[in-house]
PDB file of C-alpha atoms in Angstrom:
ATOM      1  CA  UNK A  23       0.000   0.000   0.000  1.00 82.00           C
ATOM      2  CA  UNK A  24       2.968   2.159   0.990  1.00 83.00           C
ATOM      3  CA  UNK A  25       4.461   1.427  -2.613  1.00 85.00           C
ATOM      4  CA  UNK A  26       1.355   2.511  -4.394  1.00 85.00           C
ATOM      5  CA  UNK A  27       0.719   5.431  -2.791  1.00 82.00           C
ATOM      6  CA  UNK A  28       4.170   7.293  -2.121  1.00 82.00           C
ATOM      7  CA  UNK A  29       4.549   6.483  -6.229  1.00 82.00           C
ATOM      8  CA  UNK A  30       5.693  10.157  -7.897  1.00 75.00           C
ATOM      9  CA  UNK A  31       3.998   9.267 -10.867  1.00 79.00           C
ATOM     10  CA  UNK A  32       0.809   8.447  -9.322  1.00 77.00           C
ATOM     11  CA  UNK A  33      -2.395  11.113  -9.661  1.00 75.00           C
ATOM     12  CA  UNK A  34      -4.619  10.447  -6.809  1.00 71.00           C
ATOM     13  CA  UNK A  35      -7.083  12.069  -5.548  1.00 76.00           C
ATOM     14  CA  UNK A  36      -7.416  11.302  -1.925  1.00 75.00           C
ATOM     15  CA  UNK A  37     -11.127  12.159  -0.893  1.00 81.00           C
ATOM     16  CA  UNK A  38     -12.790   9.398   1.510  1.00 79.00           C
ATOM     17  CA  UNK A  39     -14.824   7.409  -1.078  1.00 80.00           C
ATOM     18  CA  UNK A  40     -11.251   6.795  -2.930  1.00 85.00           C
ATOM     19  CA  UNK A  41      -8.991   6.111   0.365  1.00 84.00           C
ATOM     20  CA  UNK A  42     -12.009   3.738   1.180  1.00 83.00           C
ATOM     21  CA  UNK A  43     -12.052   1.752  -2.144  1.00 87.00           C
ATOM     22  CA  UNK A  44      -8.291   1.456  -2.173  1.00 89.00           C
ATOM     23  CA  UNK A  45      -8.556   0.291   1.275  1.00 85.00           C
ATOM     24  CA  UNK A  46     -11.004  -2.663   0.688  1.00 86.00           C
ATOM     25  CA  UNK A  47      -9.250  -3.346  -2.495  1.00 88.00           C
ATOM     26  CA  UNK A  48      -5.751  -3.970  -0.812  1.00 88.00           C
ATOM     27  CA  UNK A  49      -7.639  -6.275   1.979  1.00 84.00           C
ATOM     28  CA  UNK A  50      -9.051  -7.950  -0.616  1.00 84.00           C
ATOM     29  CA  UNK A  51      -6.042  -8.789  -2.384  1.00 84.00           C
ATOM     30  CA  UNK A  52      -3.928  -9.474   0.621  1.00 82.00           C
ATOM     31  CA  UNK A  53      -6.264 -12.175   1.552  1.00 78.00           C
ATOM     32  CA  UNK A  54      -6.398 -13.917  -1.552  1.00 75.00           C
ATOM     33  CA  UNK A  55      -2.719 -13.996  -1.038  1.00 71.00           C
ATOM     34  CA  UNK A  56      -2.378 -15.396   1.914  1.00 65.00           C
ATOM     35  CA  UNK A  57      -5.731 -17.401   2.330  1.00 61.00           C
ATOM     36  CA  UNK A  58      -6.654 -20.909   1.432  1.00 62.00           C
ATOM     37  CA  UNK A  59      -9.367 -20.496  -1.508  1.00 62.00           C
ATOM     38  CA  UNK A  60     -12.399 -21.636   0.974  1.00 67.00           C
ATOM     39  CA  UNK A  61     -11.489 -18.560   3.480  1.00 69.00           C
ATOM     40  CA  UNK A  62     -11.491 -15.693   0.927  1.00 73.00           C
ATOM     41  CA  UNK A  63     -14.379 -13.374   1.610  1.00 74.00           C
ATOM     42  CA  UNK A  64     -16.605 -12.454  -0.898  1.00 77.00           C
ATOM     43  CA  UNK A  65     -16.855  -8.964  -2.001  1.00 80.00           C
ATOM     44  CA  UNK A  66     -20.317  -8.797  -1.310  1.00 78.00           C
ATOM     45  CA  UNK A  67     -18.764  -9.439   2.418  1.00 79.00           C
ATOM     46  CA  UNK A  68     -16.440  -7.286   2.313  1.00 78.00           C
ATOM     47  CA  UNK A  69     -18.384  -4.493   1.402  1.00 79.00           C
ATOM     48  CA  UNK A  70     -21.212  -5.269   4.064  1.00 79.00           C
ATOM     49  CA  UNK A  71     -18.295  -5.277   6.707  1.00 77.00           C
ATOM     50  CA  UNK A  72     -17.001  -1.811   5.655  1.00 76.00           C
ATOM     51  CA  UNK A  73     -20.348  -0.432   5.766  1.00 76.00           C
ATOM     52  CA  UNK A  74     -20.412  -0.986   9.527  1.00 77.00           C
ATOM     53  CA  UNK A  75     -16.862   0.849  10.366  1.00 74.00           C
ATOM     54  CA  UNK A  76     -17.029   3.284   7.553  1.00 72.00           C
ATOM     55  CA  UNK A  77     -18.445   7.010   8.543  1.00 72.00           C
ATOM     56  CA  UNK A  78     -22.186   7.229   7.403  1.00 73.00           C
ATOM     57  CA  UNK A  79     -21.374  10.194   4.844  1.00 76.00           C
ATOM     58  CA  UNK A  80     -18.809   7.890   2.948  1.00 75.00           C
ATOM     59  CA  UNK A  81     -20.491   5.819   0.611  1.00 79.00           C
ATOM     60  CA  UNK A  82     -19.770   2.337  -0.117  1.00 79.00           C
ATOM     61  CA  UNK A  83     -17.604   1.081  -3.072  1.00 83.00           C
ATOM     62  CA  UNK A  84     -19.457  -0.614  -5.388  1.00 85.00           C
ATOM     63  CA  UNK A  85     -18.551  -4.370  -7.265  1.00 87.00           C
ATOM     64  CA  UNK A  86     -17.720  -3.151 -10.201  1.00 91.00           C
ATOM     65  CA  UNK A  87     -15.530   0.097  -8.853  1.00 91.00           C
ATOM     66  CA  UNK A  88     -13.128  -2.731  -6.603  1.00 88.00           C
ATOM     67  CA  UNK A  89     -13.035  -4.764  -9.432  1.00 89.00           C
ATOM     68  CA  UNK A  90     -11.923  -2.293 -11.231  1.00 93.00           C
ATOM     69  CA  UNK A  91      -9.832  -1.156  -8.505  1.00 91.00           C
ATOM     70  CA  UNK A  92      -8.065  -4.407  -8.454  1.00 89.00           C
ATOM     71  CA  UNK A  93      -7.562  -4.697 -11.855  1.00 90.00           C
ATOM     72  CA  UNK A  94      -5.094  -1.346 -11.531  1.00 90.00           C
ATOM     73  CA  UNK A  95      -3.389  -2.318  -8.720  1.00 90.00           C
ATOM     74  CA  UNK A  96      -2.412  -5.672 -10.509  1.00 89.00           C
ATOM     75  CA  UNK A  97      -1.449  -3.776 -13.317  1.00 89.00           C
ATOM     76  CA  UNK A  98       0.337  -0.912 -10.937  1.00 89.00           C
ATOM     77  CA  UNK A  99       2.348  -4.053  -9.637  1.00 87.00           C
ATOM     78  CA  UNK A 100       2.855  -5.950 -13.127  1.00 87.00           C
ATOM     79  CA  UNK A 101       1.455  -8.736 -11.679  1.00 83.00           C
ATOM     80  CA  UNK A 102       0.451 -11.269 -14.284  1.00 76.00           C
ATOM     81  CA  UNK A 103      -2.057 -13.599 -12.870  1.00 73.00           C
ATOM     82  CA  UNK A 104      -2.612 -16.789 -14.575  1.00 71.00           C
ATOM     83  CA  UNK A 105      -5.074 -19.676 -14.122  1.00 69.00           C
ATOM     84  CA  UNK A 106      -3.980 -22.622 -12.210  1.00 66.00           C
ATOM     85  CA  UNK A 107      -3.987 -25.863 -14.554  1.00 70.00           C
ATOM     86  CA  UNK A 108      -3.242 -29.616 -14.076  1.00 72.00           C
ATOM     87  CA  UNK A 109      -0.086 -29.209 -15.768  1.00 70.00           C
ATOM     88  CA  UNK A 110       1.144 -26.513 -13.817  1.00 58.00           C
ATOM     89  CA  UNK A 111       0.133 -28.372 -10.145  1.00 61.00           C
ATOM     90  CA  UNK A 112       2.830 -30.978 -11.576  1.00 56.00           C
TER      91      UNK A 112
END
């Protein structure tokens, strides 16, 4: 998180909605990291959770914005996710 946000190069605007999206986003993504694949919440989880410890005049991120979200930190990262096949478990 430190990485992505102390980046020169990176244009962010940091108003609550954002810092709270890029928040669930890098929870998200550090438990599918470190998580066996039965333990790894939902988003629709997630998001119910945050809307519990998030001040009411924030609103919640949406699926499709921490999708999104993730999809440009894996990109931020150049991490190239692949699908796990038979021939790779060898």
């Amino acid at each position: 998180m430190d990485r992505y946000f102390l980046n020169k190069d990176l244009k962010f605007d940091f108003n609550q909605k954002n810092l709270a999206l890029y928040l669930l986003t890098f929870y998200l993504i550090a438990s599918k990291h470190d998580e066996i694949d039965d333990n790894i919440p939902l988003i629709k989880d997630l998001t119910r959770y945050f809307i519990r410890i998030l001040p009411v005049n924030v609103d919640t991120p949406s699926f499709n914005e921490i999708v999104e979200c993730e999809r440009e930190l894996m990109n931020f990262f150049k991490w190239d996710l692949t699908f796990v096949t038979p021939t790779l478990v060898l």
